[in-house]
XYZ file of C-alpha atoms in Angstrom:
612
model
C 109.250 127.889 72.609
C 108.404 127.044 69.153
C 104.767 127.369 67.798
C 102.808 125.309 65.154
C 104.285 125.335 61.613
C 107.645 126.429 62.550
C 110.895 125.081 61.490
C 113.580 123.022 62.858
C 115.663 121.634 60.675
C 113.479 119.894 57.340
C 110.882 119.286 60.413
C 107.673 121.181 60.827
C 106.521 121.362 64.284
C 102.898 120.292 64.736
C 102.057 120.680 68.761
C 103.697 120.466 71.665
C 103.942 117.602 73.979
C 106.158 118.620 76.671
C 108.758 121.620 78.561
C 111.284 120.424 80.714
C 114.389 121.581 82.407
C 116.232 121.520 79.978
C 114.362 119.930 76.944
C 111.463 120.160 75.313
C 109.333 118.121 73.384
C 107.310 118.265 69.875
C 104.828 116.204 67.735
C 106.727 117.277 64.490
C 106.165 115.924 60.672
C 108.672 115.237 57.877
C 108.413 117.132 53.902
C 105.925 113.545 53.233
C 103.749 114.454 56.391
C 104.930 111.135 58.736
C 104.336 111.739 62.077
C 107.717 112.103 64.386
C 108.930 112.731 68.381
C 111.740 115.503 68.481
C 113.045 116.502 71.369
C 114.890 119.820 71.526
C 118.133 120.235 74.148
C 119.081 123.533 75.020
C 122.814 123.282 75.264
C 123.036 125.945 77.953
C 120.690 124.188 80.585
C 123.055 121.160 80.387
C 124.505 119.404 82.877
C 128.242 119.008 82.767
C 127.568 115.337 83.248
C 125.536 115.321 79.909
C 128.533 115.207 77.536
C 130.289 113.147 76.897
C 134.220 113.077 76.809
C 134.702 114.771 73.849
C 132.057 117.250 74.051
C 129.191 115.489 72.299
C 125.947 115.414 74.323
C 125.021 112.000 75.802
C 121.759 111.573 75.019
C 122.102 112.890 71.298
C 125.079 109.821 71.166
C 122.986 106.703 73.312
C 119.985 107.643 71.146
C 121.675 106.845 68.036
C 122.403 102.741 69.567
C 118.640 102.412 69.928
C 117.200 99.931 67.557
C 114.817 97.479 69.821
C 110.962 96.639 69.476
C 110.546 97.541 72.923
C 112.481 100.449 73.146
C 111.566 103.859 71.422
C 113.156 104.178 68.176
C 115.890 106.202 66.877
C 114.983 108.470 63.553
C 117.264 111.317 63.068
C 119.517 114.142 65.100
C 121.405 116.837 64.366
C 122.245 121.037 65.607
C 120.048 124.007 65.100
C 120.280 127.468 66.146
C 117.676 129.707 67.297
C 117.181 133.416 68.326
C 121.272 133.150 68.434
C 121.274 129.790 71.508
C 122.259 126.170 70.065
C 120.619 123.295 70.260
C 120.747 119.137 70.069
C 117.632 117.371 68.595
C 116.701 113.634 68.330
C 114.027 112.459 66.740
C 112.201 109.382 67.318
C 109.308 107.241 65.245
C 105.948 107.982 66.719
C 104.633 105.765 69.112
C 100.232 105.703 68.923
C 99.351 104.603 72.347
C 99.381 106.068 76.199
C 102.001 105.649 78.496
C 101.468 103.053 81.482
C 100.848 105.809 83.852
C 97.709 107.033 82.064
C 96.410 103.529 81.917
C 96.930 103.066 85.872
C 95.692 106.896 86.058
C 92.228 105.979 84.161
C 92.424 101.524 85.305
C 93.769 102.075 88.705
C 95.461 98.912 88.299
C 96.377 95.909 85.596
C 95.453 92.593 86.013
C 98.096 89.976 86.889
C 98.542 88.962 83.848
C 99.015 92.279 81.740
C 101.748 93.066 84.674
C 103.422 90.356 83.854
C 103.415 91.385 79.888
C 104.267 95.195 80.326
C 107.037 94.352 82.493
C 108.470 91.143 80.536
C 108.473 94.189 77.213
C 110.072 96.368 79.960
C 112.462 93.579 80.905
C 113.428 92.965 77.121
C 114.532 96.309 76.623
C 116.394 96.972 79.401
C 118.190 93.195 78.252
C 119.204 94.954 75.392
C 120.376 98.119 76.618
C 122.996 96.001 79.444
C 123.940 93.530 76.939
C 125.639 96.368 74.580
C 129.180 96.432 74.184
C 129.283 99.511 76.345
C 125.835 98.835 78.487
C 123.207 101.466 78.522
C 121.871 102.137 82.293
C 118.664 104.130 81.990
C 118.104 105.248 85.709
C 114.653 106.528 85.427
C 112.652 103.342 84.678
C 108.932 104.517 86.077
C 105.322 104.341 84.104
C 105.650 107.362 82.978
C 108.852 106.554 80.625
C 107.127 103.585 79.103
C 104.438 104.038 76.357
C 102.108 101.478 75.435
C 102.586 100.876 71.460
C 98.983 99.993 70.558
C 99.452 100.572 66.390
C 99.074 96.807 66.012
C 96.006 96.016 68.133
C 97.962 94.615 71.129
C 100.351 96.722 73.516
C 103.855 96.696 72.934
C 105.698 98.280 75.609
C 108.614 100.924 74.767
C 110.659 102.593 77.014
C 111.235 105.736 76.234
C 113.099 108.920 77.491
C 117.208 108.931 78.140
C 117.627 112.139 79.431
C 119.224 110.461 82.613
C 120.562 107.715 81.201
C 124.640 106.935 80.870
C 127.307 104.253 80.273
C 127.650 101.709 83.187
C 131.523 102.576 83.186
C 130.830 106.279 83.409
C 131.847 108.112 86.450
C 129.596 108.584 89.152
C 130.493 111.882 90.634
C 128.156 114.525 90.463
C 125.521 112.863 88.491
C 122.882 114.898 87.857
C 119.541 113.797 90.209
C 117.366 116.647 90.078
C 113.811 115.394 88.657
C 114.375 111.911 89.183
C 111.265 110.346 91.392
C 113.109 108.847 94.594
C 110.208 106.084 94.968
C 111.233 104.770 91.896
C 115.427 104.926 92.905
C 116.991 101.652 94.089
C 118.707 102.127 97.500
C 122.264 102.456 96.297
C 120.643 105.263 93.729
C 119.569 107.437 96.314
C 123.086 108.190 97.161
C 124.355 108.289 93.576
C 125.544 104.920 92.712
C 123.921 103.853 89.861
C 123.873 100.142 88.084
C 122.256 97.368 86.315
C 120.854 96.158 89.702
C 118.699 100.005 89.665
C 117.521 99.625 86.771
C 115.856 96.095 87.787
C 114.520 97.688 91.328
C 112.976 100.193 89.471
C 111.637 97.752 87.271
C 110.023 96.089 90.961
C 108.537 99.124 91.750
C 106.807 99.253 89.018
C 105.657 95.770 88.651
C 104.040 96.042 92.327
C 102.407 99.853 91.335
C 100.386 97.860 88.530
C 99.189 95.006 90.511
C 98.326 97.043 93.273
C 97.856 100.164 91.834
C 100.329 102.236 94.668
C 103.772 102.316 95.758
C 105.593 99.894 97.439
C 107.385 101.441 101.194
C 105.422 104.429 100.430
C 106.530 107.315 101.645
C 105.055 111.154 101.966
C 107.953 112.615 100.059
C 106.686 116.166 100.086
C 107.317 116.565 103.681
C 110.644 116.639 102.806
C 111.269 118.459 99.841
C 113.622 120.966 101.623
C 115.627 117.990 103.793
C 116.918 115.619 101.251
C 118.891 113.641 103.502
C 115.843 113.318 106.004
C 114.141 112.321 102.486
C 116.364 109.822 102.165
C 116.334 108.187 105.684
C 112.627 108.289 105.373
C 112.716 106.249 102.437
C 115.200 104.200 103.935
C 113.723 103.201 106.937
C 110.294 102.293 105.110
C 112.300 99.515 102.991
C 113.818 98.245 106.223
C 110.610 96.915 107.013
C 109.265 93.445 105.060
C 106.866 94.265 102.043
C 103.614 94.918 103.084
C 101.195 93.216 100.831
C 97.551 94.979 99.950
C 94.307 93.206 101.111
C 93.073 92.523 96.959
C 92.583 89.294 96.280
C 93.588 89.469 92.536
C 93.243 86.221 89.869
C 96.886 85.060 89.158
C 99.135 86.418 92.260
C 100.824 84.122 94.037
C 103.603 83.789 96.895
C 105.712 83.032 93.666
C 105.077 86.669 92.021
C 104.841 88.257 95.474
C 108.741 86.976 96.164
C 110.047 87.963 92.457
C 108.154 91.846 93.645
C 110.752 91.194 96.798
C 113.545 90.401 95.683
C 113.598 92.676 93.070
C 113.232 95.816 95.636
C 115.712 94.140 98.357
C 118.065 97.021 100.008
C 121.199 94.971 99.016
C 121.671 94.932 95.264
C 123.550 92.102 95.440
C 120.040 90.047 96.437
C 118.395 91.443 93.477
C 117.911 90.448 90.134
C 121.302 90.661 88.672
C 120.533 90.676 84.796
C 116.772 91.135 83.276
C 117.211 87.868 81.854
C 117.250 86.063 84.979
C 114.205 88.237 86.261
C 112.142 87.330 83.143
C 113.347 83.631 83.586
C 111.723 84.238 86.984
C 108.017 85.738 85.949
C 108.100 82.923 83.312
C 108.284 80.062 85.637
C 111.686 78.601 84.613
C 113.354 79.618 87.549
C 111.635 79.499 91.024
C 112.315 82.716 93.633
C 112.278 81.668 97.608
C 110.898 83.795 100.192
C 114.241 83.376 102.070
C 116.303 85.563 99.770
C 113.671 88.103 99.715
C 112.080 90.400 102.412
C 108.669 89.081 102.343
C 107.440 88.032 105.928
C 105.552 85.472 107.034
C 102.869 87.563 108.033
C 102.627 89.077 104.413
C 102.411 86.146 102.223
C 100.733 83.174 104.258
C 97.746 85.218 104.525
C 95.350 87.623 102.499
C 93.972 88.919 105.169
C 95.568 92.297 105.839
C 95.021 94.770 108.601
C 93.961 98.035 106.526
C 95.482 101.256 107.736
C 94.985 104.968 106.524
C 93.457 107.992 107.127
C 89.640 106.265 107.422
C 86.320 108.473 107.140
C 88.997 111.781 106.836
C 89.205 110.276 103.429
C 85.361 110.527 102.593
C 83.931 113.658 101.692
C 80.485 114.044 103.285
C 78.249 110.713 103.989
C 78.226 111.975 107.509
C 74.874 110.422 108.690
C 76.520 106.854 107.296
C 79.828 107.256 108.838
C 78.016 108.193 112.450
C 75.690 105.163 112.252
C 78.756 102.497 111.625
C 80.664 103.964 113.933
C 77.137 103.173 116.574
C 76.289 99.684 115.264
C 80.195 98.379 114.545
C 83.124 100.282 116.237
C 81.479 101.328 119.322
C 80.262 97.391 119.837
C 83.799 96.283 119.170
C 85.772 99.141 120.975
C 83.841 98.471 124.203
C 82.948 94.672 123.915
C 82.466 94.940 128.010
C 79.523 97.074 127.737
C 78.238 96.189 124.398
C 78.316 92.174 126.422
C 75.881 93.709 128.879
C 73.219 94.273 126.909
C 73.837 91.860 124.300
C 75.015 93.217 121.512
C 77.432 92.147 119.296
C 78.400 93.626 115.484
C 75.778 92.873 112.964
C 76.390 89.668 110.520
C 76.221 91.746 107.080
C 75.603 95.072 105.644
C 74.345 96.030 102.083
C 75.714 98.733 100.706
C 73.691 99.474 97.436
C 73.093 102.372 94.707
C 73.970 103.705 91.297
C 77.106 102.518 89.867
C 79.878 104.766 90.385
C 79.096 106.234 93.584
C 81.925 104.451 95.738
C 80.592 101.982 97.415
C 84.335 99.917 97.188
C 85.897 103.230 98.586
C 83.876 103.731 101.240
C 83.851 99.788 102.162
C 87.516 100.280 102.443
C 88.085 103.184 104.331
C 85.890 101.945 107.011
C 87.943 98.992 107.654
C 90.741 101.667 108.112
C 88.284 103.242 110.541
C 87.643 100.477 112.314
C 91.053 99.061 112.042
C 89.525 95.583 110.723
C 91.373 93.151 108.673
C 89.952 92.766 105.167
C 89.601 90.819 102.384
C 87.852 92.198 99.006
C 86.333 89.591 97.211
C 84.725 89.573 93.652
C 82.168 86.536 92.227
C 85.001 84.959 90.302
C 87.333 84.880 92.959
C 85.328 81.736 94.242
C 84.359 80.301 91.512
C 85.461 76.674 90.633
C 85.168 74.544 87.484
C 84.326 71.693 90.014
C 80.814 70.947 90.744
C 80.414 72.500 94.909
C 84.303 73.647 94.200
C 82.372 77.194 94.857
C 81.326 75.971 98.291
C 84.400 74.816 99.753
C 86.321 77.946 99.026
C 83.250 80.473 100.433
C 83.617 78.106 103.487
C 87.556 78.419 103.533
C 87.485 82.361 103.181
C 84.853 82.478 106.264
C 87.017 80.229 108.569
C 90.110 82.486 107.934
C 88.304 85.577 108.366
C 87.211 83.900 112.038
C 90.932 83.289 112.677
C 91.726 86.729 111.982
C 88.972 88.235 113.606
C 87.889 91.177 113.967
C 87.329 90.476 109.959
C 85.242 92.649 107.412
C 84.984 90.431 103.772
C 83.950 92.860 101.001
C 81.793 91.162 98.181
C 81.264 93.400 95.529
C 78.781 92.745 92.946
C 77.660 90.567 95.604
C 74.251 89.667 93.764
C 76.574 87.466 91.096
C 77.892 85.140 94.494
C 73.617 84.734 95.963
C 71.594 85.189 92.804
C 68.224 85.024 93.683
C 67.456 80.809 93.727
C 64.103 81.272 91.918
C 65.276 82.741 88.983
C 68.003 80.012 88.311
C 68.078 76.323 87.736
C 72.168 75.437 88.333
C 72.570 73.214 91.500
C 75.960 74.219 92.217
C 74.861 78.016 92.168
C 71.943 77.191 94.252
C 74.300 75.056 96.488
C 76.575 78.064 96.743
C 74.356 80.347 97.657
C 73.080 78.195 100.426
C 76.834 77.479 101.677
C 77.190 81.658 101.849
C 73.659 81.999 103.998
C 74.738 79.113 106.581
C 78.236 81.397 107.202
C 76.368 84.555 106.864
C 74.301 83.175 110.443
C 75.758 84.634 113.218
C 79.581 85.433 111.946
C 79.048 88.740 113.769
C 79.314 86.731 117.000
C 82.928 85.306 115.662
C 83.332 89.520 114.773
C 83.423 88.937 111.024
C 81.449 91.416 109.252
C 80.185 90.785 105.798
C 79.780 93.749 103.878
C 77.938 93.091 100.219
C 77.922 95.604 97.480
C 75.881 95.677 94.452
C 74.015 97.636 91.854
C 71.621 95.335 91.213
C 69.742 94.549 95.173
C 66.883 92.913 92.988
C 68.429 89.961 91.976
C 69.932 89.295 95.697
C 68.026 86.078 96.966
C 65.272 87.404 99.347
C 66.692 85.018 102.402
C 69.988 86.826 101.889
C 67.943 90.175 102.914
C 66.128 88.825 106.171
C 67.142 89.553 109.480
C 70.336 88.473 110.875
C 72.094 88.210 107.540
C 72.293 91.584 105.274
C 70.012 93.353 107.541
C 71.176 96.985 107.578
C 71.019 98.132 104.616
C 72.504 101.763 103.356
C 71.557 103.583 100.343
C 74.716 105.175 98.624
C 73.658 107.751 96.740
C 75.059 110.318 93.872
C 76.902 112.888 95.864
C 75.020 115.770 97.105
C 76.013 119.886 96.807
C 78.224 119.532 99.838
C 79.676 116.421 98.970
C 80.844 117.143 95.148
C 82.476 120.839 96.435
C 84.360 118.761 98.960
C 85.112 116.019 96.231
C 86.634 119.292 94.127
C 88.502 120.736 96.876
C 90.262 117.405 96.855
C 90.879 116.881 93.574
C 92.446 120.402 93.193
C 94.425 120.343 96.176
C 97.386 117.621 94.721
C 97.331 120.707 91.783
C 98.677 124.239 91.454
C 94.908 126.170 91.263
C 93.563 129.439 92.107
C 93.005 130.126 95.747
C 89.843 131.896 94.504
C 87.795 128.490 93.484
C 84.469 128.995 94.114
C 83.598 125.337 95.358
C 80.153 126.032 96.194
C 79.511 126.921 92.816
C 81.035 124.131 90.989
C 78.869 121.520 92.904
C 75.734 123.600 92.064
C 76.448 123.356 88.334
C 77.692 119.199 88.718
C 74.586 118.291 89.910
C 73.714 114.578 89.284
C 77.802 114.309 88.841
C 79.338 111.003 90.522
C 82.881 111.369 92.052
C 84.686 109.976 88.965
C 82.884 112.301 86.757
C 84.577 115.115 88.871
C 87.546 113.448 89.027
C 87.531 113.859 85.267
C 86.934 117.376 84.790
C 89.867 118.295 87.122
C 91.821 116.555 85.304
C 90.411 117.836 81.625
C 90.886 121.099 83.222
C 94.608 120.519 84.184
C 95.830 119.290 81.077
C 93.810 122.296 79.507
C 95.989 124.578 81.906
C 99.074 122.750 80.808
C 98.523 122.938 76.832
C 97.308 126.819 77.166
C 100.478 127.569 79.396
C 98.290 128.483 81.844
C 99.844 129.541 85.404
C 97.488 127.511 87.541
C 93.798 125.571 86.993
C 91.360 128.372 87.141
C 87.294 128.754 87.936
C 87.056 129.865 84.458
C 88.832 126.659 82.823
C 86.478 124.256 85.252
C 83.394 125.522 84.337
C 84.431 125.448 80.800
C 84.893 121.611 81.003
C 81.625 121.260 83.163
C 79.872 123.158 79.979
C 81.047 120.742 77.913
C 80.759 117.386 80.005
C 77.425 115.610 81.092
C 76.835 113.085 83.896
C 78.066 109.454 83.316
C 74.645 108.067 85.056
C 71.608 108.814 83.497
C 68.305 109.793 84.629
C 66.484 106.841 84.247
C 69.259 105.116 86.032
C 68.841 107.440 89.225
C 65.069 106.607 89.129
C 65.808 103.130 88.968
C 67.626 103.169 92.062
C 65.212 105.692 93.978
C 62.624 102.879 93.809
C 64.630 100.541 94.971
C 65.554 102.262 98.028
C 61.902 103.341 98.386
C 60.809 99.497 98.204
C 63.881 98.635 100.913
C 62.814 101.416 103.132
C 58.861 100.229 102.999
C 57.757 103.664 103.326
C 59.585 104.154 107.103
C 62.659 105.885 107.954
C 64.051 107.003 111.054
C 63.801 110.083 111.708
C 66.444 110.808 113.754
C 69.205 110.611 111.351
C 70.122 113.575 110.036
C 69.411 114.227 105.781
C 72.513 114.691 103.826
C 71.090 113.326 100.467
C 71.071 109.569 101.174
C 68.873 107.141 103.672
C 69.273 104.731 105.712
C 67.421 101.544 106.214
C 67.351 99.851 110.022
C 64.554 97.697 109.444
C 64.671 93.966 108.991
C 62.089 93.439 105.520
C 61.737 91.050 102.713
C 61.499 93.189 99.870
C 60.219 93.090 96.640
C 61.056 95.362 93.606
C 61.421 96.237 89.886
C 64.215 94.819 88.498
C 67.612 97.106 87.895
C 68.899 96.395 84.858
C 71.512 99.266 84.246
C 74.537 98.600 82.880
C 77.940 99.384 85.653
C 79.701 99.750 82.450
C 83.958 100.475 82.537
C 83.370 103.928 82.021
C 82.613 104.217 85.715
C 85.303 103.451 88.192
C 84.999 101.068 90.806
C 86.984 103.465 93.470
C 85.753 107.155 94.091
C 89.266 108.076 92.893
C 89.962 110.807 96.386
């Protein structure tokens, strides 16, 4: 409504940040130039339930009672009128940072141990707000409503944003719950009854959503947006079942963290958390949480082997040659063992999956275990490393033997050239020892149907016995996306957001050539927020290839090159001709192969996921 350098009150509006339904919000400076929040309410878009009893507008008045280091922080309010309508304003000290849903949107997930710190500031906060005299419930607890306070070097989280918040001894009836994300409500809060116990699910949502980077009982929500109550039951009936755990192995997460995630989201408040002092008493060790007050099955937390389910391949755009030749060497052999007996064949003992950084290698490892409907463990270098000289052997020995228990298995390494660094180029005897214990497990685990699947940027310094037949021995070249792929890749990205009908796909992928997935990724996004600052109705072909003109690819060149010789020197010259050419080959042969080395850099900038 207002524009730069306008007036309200002695404040002087600098940009925008946000409209909402009945707010909006500014970047705004003082008469010395400090930098302030101020949100504007427009009385007349009020809901009844935002005043309080004599008249004064609830936010304006629970504001004012907010003086925390991990809460946003209370500045100034007061009335203005404009073009003839009246209006609230608060104004809060400006946080510099992000809020925690634009690090998961750019990190996908936290590590363990920054969980635990985001949600112990989160915790902390909402302590204070129960613990007033009158206790504050906030009721919309998600990532978006905390911000990340980086001004001192080191995040401090703040919650911010009390539109929906109220006194615990407020009335309940008619409380307003348009806006508020129901994947985020407690159980009890889906049908209006609101508490300290909500809060703390809400704060369990969270906490899972940045250790595992999605939602807890997730539900498809939008196939219900005109059926609340079928919403509702939906949701319902998703939490009825015991917490499914994701197949990451992750440094740091126990059964211990896994039951505090539990029984902070159990249906009956009164097995929650009751106070966020006992819940931070929990994450810190001093109290211990048992799986039989939570619902955590057996099945969930005794093993990290999980069954992956989704949508598979439908999730990969193009790589249609690649998904056609797994589904001939590893689904077919498994889906009719009978036959596959006969003339006997069994799945092969490891796969390679190599290429330039970037290109979604982890994605597409995952989404064929969905395909195949596999168990699967991801596994990274450090995940088996041990401070114990041959510690790294026994546990690359343990995660084999529970992968045969669990069969049909696939174990993802990625960066699998750190776990069977090429012997001649090191001089450590527990590495070497290592690397041995991997090839001895690698021999025939297809047999025991436990695929290994190894992914890596850098195939040169693999050890050469780890490339021979009947260990890594097919070997597929991921590449950069090709035309088809990256307009496919688009039509993704833009179909979660309100575009033009008109996009001209085709075109976009001819002018991202040499673009990985996360690059693309990128510029839909740069192009949405674009759409949002300009007011824009919807993400048009216009504002894309604006952002393409001024965006370049995240891989290089030389990097490309790099790569291209390596899968040159893998393929020896041969390919088979039979597979059709969608921009990427495939190698069937069984070589020892040597090349230049690839020393690119798969720097942060570059997700590990494809991002679809």
């Amino acid at each position: 409504m207002l524009a730069k350098n306008e007036h309200i009150d002695s404040y002087v509006i600098a940009f925008p940040i946000k409209e909402g339904a009945y707010a909006e919000t500014y970047r705004v400076k003082d008469s010395k130039g400090k930098n302030y929040f101020l949100k504007l309410i427009d009385y007349s878009k009020l809901h009844h339930t935002q005043f309080t009893e004599d008249g004064q507008v609830l936010e304006v008045e629970i504001a004012k009672q907010l003086h925390h280091v991990n809460i946003t922080s209370y500045h100034d309010s007061g009335k203005v009128q404009i073009n003839g309508n009246y209006y609230a304003f608060i104004v809060f000290d400006h946080i510099v940072g992000e809020t925690v849903a634009q690090k998961i949107e750019r990190d996908q997930r936290c590590s363990v141990y920054d969980a635990k710190q985001i949600i112990l500031g989160v915790l902390n906060g909402l302590k204070f707000l129960h613990g007033l005299d009158k206790p504050i419930i906030h009721n919309e607890i998600t990532m978006q409503n905390v911000m990340l306070d980086l001004s001192s070097g080191l995040p401090v989280p703040k919650i911010i944003d009390f539109g929906y918040a109220r006194y615990q001894n407020q009335s309940i009836s008619s409380f307003m719950k348009e806006g508020l994300d129901p994947l985020c409500q407690a159980t009890e809060a889906l049908n209006g009854v609101y508490s300290i116990q909500s809060d703390l699910f809400s704060v369990g949502v969270m906490l899972f959503r940045l250790v595992f980077g999605m939602f807890p009982f997730y539900t498809d929500v939008k196939k219900y947006q005109n059926d609340r109550n079928a919403m509702i039951e939906a949701i319902l009936e998703a939490r009825r079942q015991p917490l499914r755990i994701p197949s990451i192995a992750l440094k740091g997460l126990d059964e211990q963290l896994l039951c505090i995630m539990a029984k902070a989201m159990a249906m009956d408040k009164n097995q929650r958390f009751q106070t966020a002092d006992e819940f931070i008493k929990a994450i810190n060790g001093e109290i211990s949480i048992g799986r039989i007050a939570t619902n955590v099955g057996d099945s969930n937390t005794s093993n990290p082997l999980r069954r992956k389910t989704g949508n598979g391949f439908k999730d990969v755009a193009g790589m249609t040659a690649l998904k056609e030749q797994l589904q001939f060497d590893v689904i077919d052999v498994l889906q009719d063992p009978v036959k596959a007996q006969e003339f006997g064949l069994s799945i092969p003992n490891g796969i390679l999956f190599y290429g330039p950084p970037g290109c979604g290698k982890t994605f597409f490892a995952e989404k064929f275990a969905e395909e195949a409907g596999f168990n699967y463990l991801y596994i990274k270098c450090s995940d088996v490393a041990s401070p114990y000289i041959h510690g790294g052997q026994g546990k690359i020995a343990e995660i084999f033997e529970e992968a045969r228990k669990n069969a049909p298995t696939i174990l993802f390494f990625d960066e699998i050239e750190a776990m069977i660094h090429d012997r001649s180029k090191q001089d450590n005897v527990s590495m070497a020892g290592e690397v041995n214990e991997f090839l001895a497990q690698l021999n025939n685990c297809g047999e025991h149907k436990v695929l290994v699947i190894g992914a890596t940027n850098k195939p040169s310094e693999i050890d050469e016995a780890a490339l021979r037949a009947g260990r890594l021995e097919y070997k597929y070249y991921i590449p950069l996306p090709d035309a088809e792929t990256r307009a496919a890749i688009f039509e993704i990205n833009l179909s979660q957001r309100k575009s033009d009908s008109a996009i001209d796909y085709e075109k976009l992928a001819r002018l991202t050539e040499n673009y990985i997935s996360a690059d693309i990724k990128k510029i839909v996004l740069d192009a949405a927020r674009l759409a949002f600052r300009r007011k824009l109705e919807k993400i048009t072909q216009e504002l894309l290839e604006e952002v393409i003109a001024n965006s370049k690819p995240s891989i290089s060149m030389d990097i490309i090159r790099k790569h291209e010789k390596i899968r040159d020197a893998f393929e020896g010259g041969k390919r088979d001709d039979h597979l059709p050419s969608i921009g990427f080959k495939i190698e069937k042969e069984k070589v020892k192969v040597k090349e230049e080395e690839s020393s690119d850099d798969d720097s942060g900038t570059v997700p590990k996921k494809m991002g679809f």
